[in-house]
Coordinates of C-alpha atoms in Angstrom, one line a residue:
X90 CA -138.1 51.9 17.0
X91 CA -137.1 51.8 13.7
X92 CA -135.0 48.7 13.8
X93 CA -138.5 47.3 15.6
X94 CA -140.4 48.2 12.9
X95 CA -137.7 46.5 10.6
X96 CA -136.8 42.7 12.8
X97 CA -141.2 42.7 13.0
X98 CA -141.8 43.5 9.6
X99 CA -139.1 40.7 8.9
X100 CA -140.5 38.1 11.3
X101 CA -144.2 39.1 12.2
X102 CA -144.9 35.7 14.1
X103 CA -142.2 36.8 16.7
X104 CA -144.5 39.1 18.9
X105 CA -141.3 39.6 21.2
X106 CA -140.6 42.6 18.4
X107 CA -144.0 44.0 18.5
X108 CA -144.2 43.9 22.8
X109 CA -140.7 46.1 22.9
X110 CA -142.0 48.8 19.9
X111 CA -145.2 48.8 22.4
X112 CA -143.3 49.6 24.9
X113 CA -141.2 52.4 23.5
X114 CA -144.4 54.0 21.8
X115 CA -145.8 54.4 25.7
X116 CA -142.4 55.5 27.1
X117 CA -142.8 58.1 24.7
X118 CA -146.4 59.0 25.6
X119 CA -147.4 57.4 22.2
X120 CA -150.7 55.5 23.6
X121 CA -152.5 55.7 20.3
X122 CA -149.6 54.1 18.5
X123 CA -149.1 51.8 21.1
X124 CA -152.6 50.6 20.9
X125 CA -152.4 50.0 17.1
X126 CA -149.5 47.9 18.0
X127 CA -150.9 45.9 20.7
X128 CA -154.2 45.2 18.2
X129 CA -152.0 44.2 14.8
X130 CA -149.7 41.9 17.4
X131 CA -152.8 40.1 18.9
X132 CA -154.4 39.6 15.6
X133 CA -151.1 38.7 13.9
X134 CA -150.4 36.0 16.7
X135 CA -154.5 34.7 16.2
X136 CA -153.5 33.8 12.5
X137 CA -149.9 32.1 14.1
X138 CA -152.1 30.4 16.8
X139 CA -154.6 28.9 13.9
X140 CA -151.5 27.8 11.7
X141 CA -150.1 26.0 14.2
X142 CA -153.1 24.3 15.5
X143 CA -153.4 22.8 12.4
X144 CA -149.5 21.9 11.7
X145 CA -150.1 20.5 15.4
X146 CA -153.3 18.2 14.3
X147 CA -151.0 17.3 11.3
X148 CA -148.2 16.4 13.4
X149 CA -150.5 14.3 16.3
X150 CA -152.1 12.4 13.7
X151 CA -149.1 11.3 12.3
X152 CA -147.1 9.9 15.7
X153 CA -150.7 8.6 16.7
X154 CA -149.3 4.9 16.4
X155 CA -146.1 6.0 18.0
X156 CA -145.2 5.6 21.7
X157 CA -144.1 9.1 23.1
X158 CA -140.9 7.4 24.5
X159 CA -139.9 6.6 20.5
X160 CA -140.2 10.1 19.5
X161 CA -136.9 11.8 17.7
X162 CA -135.4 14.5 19.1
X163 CA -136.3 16.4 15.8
X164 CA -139.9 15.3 16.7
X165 CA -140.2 16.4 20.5
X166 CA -138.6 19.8 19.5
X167 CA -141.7 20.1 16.4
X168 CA -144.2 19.5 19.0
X169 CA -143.1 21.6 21.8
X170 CA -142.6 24.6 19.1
X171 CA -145.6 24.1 17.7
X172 CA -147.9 23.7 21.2
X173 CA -146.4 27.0 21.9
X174 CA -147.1 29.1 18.9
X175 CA -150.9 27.3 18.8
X176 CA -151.1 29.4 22.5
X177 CA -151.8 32.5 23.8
X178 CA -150.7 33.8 27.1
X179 CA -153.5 35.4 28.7
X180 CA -152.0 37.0 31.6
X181 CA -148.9 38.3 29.5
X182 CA -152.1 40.1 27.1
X183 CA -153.9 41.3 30.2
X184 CA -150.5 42.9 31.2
X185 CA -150.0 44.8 28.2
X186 CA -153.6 46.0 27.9
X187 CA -153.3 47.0 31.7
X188 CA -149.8 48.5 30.7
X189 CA -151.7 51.0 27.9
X190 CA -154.9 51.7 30.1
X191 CA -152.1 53.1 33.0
X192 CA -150.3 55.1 30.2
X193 CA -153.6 56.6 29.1
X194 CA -154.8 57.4 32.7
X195 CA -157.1 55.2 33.2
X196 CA -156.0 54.0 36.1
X197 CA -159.4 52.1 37.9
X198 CA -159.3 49.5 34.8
X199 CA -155.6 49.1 34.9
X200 CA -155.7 47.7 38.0
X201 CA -158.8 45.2 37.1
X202 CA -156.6 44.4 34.5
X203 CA -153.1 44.2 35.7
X204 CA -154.6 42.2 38.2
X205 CA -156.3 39.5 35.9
X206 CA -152.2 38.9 35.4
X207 CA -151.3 38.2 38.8
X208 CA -150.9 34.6 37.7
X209 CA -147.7 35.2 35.7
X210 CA -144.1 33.9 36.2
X211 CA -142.4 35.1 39.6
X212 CA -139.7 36.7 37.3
X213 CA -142.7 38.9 36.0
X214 CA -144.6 39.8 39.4
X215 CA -142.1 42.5 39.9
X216 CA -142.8 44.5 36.8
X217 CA -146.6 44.0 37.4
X218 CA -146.8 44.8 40.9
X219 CA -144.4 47.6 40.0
X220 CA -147.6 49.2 37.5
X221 CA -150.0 48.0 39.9
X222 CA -148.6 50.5 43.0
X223 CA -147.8 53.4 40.6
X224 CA -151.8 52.9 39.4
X225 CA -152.1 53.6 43.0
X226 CA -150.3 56.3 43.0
X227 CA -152.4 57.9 40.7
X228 CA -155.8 57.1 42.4
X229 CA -154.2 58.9 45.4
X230 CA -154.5 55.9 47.4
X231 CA -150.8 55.6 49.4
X232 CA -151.3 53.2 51.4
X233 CA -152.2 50.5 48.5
X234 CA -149.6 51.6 46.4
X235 CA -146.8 51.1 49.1
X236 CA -147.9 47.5 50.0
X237 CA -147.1 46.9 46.3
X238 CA -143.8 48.5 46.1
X239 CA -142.9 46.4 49.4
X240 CA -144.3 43.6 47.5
X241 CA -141.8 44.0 44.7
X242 CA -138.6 44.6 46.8
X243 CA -139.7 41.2 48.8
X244 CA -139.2 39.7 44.9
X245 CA -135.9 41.5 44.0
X246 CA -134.4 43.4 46.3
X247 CA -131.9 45.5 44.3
X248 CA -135.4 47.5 42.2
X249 CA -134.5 50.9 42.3
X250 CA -137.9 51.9 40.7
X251 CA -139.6 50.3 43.9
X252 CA -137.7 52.5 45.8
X253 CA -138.6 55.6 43.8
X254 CA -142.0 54.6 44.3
X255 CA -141.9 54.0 48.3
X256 CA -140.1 57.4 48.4
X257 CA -143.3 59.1 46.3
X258 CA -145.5 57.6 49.1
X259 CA -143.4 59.2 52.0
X260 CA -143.2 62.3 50.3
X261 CA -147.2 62.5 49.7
X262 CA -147.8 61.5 53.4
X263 CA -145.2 64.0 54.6
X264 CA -142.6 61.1 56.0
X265 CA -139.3 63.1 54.4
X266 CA -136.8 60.8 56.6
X267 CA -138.2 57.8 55.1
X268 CA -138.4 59.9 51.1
X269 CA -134.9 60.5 51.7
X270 CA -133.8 56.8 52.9
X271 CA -136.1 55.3 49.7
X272 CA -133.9 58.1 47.4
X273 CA -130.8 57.0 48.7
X274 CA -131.2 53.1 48.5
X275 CA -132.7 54.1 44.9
X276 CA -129.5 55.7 44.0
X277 CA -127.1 53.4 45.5
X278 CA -128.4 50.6 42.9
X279 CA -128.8 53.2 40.1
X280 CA -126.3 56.7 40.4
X281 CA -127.7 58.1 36.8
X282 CA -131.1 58.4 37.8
X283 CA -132.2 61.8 38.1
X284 CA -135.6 61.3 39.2
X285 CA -134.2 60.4 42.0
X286 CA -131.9 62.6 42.5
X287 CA -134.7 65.1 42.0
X288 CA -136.9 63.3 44.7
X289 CA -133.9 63.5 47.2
X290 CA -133.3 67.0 46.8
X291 CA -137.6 67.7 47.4
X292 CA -137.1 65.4 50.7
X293 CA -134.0 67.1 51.7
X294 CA -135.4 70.4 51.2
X295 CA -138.2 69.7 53.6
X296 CA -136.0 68.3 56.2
X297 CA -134.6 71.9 55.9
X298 CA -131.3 71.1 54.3
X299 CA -131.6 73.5 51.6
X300 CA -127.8 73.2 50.3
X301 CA -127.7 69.7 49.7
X302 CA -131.1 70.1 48.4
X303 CA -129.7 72.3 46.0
X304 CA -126.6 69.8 45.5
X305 CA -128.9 67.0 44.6
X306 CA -131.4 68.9 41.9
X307 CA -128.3 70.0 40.4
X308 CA -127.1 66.5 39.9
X309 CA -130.4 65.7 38.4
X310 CA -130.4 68.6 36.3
X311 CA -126.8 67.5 35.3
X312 CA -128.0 64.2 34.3
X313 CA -131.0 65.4 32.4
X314 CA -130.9 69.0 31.0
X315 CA -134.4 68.8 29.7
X316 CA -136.1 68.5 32.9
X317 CA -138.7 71.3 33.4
X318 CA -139.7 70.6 37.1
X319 CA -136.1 70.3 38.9
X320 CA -135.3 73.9 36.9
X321 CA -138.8 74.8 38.2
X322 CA -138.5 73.6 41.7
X323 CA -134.6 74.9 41.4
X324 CA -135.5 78.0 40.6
X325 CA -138.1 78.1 43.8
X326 CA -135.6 77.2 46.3
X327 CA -133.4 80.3 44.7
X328 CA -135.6 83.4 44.9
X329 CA -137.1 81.9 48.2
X330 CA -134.3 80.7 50.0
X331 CA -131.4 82.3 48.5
X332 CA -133.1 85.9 47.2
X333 CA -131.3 85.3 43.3
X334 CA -133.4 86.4 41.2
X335 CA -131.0 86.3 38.6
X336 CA -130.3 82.1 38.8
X337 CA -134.0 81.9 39.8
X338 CA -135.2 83.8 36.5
X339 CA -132.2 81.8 34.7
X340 CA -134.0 78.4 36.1
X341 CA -137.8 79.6 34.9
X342 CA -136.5 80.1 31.6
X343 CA -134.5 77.0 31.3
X344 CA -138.1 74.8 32.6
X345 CA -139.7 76.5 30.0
X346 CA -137.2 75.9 27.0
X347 CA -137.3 72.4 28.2
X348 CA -141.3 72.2 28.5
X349 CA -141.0 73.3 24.5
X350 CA -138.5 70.9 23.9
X351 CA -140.7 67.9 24.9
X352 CA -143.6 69.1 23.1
X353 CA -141.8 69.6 19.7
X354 CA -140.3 66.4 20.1
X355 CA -143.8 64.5 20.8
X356 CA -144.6 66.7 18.0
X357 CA -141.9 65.3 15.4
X358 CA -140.2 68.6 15.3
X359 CA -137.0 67.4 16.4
X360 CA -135.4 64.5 14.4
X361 CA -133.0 62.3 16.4
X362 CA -131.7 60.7 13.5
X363 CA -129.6 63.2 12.1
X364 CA -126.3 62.7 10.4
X365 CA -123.7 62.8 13.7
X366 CA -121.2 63.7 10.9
X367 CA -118.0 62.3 10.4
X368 CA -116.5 59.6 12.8
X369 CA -113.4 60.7 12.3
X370 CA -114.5 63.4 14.1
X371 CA -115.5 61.1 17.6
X372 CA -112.8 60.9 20.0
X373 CA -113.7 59.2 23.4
X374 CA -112.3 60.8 26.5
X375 CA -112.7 60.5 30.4
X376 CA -112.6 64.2 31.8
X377 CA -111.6 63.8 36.0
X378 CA -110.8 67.6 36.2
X379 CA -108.5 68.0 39.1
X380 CA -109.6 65.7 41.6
X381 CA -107.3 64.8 44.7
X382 CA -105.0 61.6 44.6
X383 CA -106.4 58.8 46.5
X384 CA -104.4 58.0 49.6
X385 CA -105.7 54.5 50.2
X386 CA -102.7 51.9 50.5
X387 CA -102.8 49.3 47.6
X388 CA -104.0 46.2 49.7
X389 CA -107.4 48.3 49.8
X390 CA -108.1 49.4 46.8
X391 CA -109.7 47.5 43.5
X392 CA -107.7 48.5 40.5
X393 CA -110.1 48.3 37.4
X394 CA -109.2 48.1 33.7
X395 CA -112.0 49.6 31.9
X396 CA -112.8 51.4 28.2
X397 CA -115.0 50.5 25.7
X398 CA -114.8 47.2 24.0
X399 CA -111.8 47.0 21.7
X400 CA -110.1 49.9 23.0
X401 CA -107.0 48.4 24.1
X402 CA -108.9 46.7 27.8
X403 CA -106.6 43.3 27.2
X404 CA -103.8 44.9 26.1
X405 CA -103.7 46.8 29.6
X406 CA -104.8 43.9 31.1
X407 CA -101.6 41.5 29.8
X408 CA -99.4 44.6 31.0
X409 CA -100.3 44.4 35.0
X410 CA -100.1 40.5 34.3
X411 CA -96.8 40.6 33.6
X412 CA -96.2 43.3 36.1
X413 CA -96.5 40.7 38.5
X414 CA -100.1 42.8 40.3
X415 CA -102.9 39.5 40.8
X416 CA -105.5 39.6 38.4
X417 CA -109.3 38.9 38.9
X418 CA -110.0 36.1 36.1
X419 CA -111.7 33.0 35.6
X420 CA -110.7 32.1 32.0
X421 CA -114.2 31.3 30.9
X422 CA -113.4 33.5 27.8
X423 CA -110.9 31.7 26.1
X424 CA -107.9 33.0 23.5
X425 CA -108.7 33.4 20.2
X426 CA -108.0 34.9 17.0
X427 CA -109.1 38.3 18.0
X428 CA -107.3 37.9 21.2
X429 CA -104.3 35.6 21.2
X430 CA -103.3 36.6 24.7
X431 CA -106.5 36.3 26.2
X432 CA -109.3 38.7 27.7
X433 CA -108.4 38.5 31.2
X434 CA -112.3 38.5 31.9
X435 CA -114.2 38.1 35.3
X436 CA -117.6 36.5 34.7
X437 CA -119.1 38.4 38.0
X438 CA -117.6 41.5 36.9
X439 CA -120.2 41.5 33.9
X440 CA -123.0 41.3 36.5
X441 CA -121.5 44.4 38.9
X442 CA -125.3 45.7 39.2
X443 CA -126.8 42.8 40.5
X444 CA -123.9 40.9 42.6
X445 CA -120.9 43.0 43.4
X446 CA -120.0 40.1 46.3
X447 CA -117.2 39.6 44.7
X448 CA -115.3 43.4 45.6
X449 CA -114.3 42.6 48.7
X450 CA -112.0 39.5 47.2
X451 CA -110.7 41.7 44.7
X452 CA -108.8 44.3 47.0
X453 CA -105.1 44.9 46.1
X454 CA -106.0 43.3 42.6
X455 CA -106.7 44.1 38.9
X456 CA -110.2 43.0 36.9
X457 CA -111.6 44.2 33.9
X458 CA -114.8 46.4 33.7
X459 CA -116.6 47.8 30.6
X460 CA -117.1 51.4 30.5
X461 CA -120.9 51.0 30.6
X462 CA -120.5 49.4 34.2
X463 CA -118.8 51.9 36.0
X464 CA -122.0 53.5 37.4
X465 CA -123.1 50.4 38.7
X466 CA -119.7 49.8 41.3
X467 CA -120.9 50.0 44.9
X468 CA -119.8 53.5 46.6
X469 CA -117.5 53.2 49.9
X470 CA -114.8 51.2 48.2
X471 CA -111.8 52.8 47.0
X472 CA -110.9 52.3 42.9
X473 CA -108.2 52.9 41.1
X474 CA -109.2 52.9 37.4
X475 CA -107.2 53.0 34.0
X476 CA -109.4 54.0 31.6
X477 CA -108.5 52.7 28.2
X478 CA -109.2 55.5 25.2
X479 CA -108.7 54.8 21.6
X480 CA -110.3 56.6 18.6
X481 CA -113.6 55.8 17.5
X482 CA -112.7 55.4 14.2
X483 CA -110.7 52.2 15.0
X484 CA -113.1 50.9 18.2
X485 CA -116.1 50.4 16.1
X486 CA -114.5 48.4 12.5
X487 CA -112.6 46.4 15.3
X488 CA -116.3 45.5 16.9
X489 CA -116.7 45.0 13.4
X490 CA -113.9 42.7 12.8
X491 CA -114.4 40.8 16.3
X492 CA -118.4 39.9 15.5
X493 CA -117.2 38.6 11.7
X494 CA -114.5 36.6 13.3
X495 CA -117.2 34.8 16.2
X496 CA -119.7 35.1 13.0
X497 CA -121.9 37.4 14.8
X498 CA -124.0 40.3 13.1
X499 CA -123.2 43.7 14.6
X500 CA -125.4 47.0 15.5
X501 CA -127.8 47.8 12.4
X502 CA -126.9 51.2 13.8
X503 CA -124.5 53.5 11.6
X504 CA -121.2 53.9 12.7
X505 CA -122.2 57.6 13.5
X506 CA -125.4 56.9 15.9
X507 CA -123.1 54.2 17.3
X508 CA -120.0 56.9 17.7
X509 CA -123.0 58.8 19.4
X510 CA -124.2 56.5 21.4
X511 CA -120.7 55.5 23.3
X512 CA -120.3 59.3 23.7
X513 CA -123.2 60.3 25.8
X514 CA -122.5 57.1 27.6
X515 CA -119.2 58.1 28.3
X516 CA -120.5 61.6 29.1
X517 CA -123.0 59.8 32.1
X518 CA -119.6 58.0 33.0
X519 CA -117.7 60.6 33.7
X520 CA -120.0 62.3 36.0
X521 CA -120.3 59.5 38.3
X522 CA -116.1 59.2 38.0
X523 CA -116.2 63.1 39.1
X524 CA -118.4 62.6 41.9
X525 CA -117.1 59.8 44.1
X526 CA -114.6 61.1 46.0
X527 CA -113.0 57.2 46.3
X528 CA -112.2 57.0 42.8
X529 CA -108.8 57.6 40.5
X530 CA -109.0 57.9 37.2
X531 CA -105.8 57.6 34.9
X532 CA -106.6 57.9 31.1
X533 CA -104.4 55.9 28.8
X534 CA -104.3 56.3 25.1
X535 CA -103.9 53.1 23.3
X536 CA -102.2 54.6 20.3
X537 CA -99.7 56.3 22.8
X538 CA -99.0 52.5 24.6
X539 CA -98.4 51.1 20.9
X540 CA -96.3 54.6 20.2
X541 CA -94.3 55.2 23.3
X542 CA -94.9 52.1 25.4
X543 CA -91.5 53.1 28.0
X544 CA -93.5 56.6 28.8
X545 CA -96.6 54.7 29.3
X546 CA -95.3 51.7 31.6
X547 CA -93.7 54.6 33.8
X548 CA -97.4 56.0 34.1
X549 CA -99.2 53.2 34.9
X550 CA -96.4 51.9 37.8
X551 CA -96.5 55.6 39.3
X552 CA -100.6 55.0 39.6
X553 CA -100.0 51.8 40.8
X554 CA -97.7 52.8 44.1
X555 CA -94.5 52.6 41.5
X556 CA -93.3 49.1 42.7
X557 CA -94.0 46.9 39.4
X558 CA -92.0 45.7 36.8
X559 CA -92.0 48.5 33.8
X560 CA -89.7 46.6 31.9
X561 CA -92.3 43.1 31.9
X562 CA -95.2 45.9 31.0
X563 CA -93.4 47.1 27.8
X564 CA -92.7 44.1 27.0
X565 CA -96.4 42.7 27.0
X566 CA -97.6 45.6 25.0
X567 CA -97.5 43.9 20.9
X568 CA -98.1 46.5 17.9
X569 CA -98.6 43.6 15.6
X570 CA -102.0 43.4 17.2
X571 CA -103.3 46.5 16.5
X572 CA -106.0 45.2 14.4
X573 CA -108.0 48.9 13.2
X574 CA -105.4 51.5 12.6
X575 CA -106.8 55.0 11.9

């Protein structure tokens, strides 16, 4: 929000700043804010529209004895900028004020308005009928509210949020087969999600299996600590079904700490933007535990390359090259100075979430994955991942160094919000690493590869079925491009 504030504040005529502060005032429950917001944006983008009509008169009155065919370039570009800021979109503005009357409540005139909008873009229908069938919801009318959520997976079939909101449906008309079928499809497109994690453990607990119930409100609890009813509806299922008091009365208390934590945070009470202290003091790790070796032969199984950017990815990546293992490229991302020997990057690979299409073709090879994206790999494939881990105080001034060389700003963030940032990412990482059972995990230290590259070849070949070249892996690995040293 604050960096909101700031890019709006710098350039007021670009509302796109003002509709995402909007939007994070009413995910935090903010609808008075939010509303201020909404107002200053339309009236700042009035003043835009009158500015340009007038640059546009200008500008028409000019070219009047010109043939549209003899316009410049320069001139076509002026004219289509200008026609654009001199209008307003009214279906986008019905949207947003629909969007604040559903965050206030008011959910009878956020469906007159949400549906003045029905006119938008196709790419938009999806996040309008989306509002539209949780208005629904509200009013208590299920059967409205589930044609809209259809509506939106006809329009993109990979919405998790669509199938959260067909599995609220089943649950209210008592279908729990068809709850538990919408919680599963919601969490195979999304695994850190744990609403519906929650909603699968409610629908599994009415289909009377209470242990996997318990599994799955656990998981969302795991997920999200501060979530007042899975401890409540946790702590139901243990003094009811279970006769623990003790974890029961541990659960009550733990909704109600979280209950006060929410309303001392919507209360300003809590400040998020502490100091995170030192970076020095960030070091990024992948915690497995003790999780069995995977027995799946090496023809089967995708090997991934994955860490956080700059953290030693395509220096792994160059090793199994020269290993002689096949590697999942398309070279769109050349060499450069930041990379002499090339990223070894797979286009689709960046788009795992929407299209993993390509998995199947990748069996029995190696392709590189940010860290961010492991949540997002499709379940029933087997993976053996090296996870890349390198201090934080070297990841971030090589960002650093990487966006000066492409002459790119970086985050506004502070290298310490930034250090925190990448940690609880990591954190919701290595959950989902911990609970597939089809997954290997074999953390590398990128300092250790630079330091001891022998010790680290014989590693990575023992992961890897121990049949590749060790001596072609040391000799990838370069110390002259460590670029951030600690």
């Amino acid at each position: 929000m604050p960096i909101l504030n700031e890019l709006w504040e710098e350039y007021p005529e670009e509302s796109r700043f003002a509709i995402q502060l909007f939007q994070c005032h009413l995910a935090l429950d903010e609808t008075e804010s939010a509303e201020k917001i909404m107002e200053k944006a339309l009236g700042d983008k009035q003043e835009v529209m009158e500015q340009a009509r007038e640059e546009l008169n200008q500008l028409v009155e000019e070219l009047k004895d010109k043939k549209s065919e003899d316009y410049t370039e320069q001139e076509i570009h002026k004219l289509r900028k200008l026609r654009m800021k001199a209008t307003l979109n009214p279906d986008a503005v019905s949207f947003f004020r629909g969007s604040l009357l559903f965050a206030q409540g008011n959910y009878e005139e956020a469906i007159r308005e949400l549906d003045k909008a029905k006119k938008a873009q196709t790419h938009n229908l999806p996040s309008l009928y989306l509002k539209m069938g949780y208005a629904y919801l509200g009013l208590k009318k299920w059967f409205d509210a589930a044609c809209y959520f259809m509506q939106v997976l006809e329009l993109d079939p990979a919405n998790p949020d669509a199938h959260l909101g067909l599995c609220k449906t089943h649950l209210k008309e008592h279908r729990e087969d068809k709850a538990l079928d919408e919680a599963m499809a919601a969490l195979s497109l999304i695994y850190h999600n744990p609403q519906a994690h929650f909603l699968c453990g409610l629908a599994l607990y009415r289909c009377g299996q209470i242990t996997d119930a318990v599994k799955a409100i656990e998981t969302a609890i795991s997920q999200n600590p501060i979530f007042p009813n899975a401890h409540r509806y946790l702590a139901g299922i243990y003094y009811k079904e279970f006769q623990d008091g003790e974890k029961a009365a541990k659960h009550r208390n733990l909704a109600r700490e979280a209950q006060q934590r929410i309303k001392d945070f919507k209360a300003g009470k809590i400040d998020l933007n502490q100091n995170a202290g030192s970076i020095s003091d960030w070091v990024i790790e992948i915690n497995t535990g003790n999780k069995p070796k995977l027995d799946a032969p090496m023809e089967d199984t995708v090997i991934i390359v994955s860490g956080l950017p700059r953290s030693g990815t395509s220096m792994m990546m160059q090793m199994l090259a020269a290993a002689g293992i096949s590697v999942m490229t398309d070279g769109v991302r050349e060499a450069d100075e930041s990379n002499p020997k090339g990223y070894y990057e797979y286009e689709k690979a960046k788009q795992v979430g929407s299209d993993n299409s390509w998995i199947p073709d990748a069996k029995g090879k190696f392709v590189k994955i940010v860290a961010q994206l492991l949540p997002k790999l499709p379940s029933g494939q087997p993976y053996r991942i090296i996870f890349m881990q390198r201090p934080l105080s070297e990841v971030i001034p090589s960002q650093d160094k990487l966006l000066e060389r492409l002459g790119k700003k970086g985050s506004k963030l502070t290298p310490e919000k930034l250090a925190e940032t990448y940690q609880k990412q990591l954190k919701q990482v290595e959950q989902v690493l911990n609970y597939y059972q089809d997954i290997e995990v074999l953390p590398i230290n990128y300092n250790d590869a630079i330091a001891n590259p022998k010790l680290i070849a014989t590693q990575v070949n023992e992961f890897l079925g121990g049949k590749w070249d060790e001596k072609a892996m040391i000799t990838a690995i370069d110390p002259s491009l460590r670029h951030q040293k600690s």
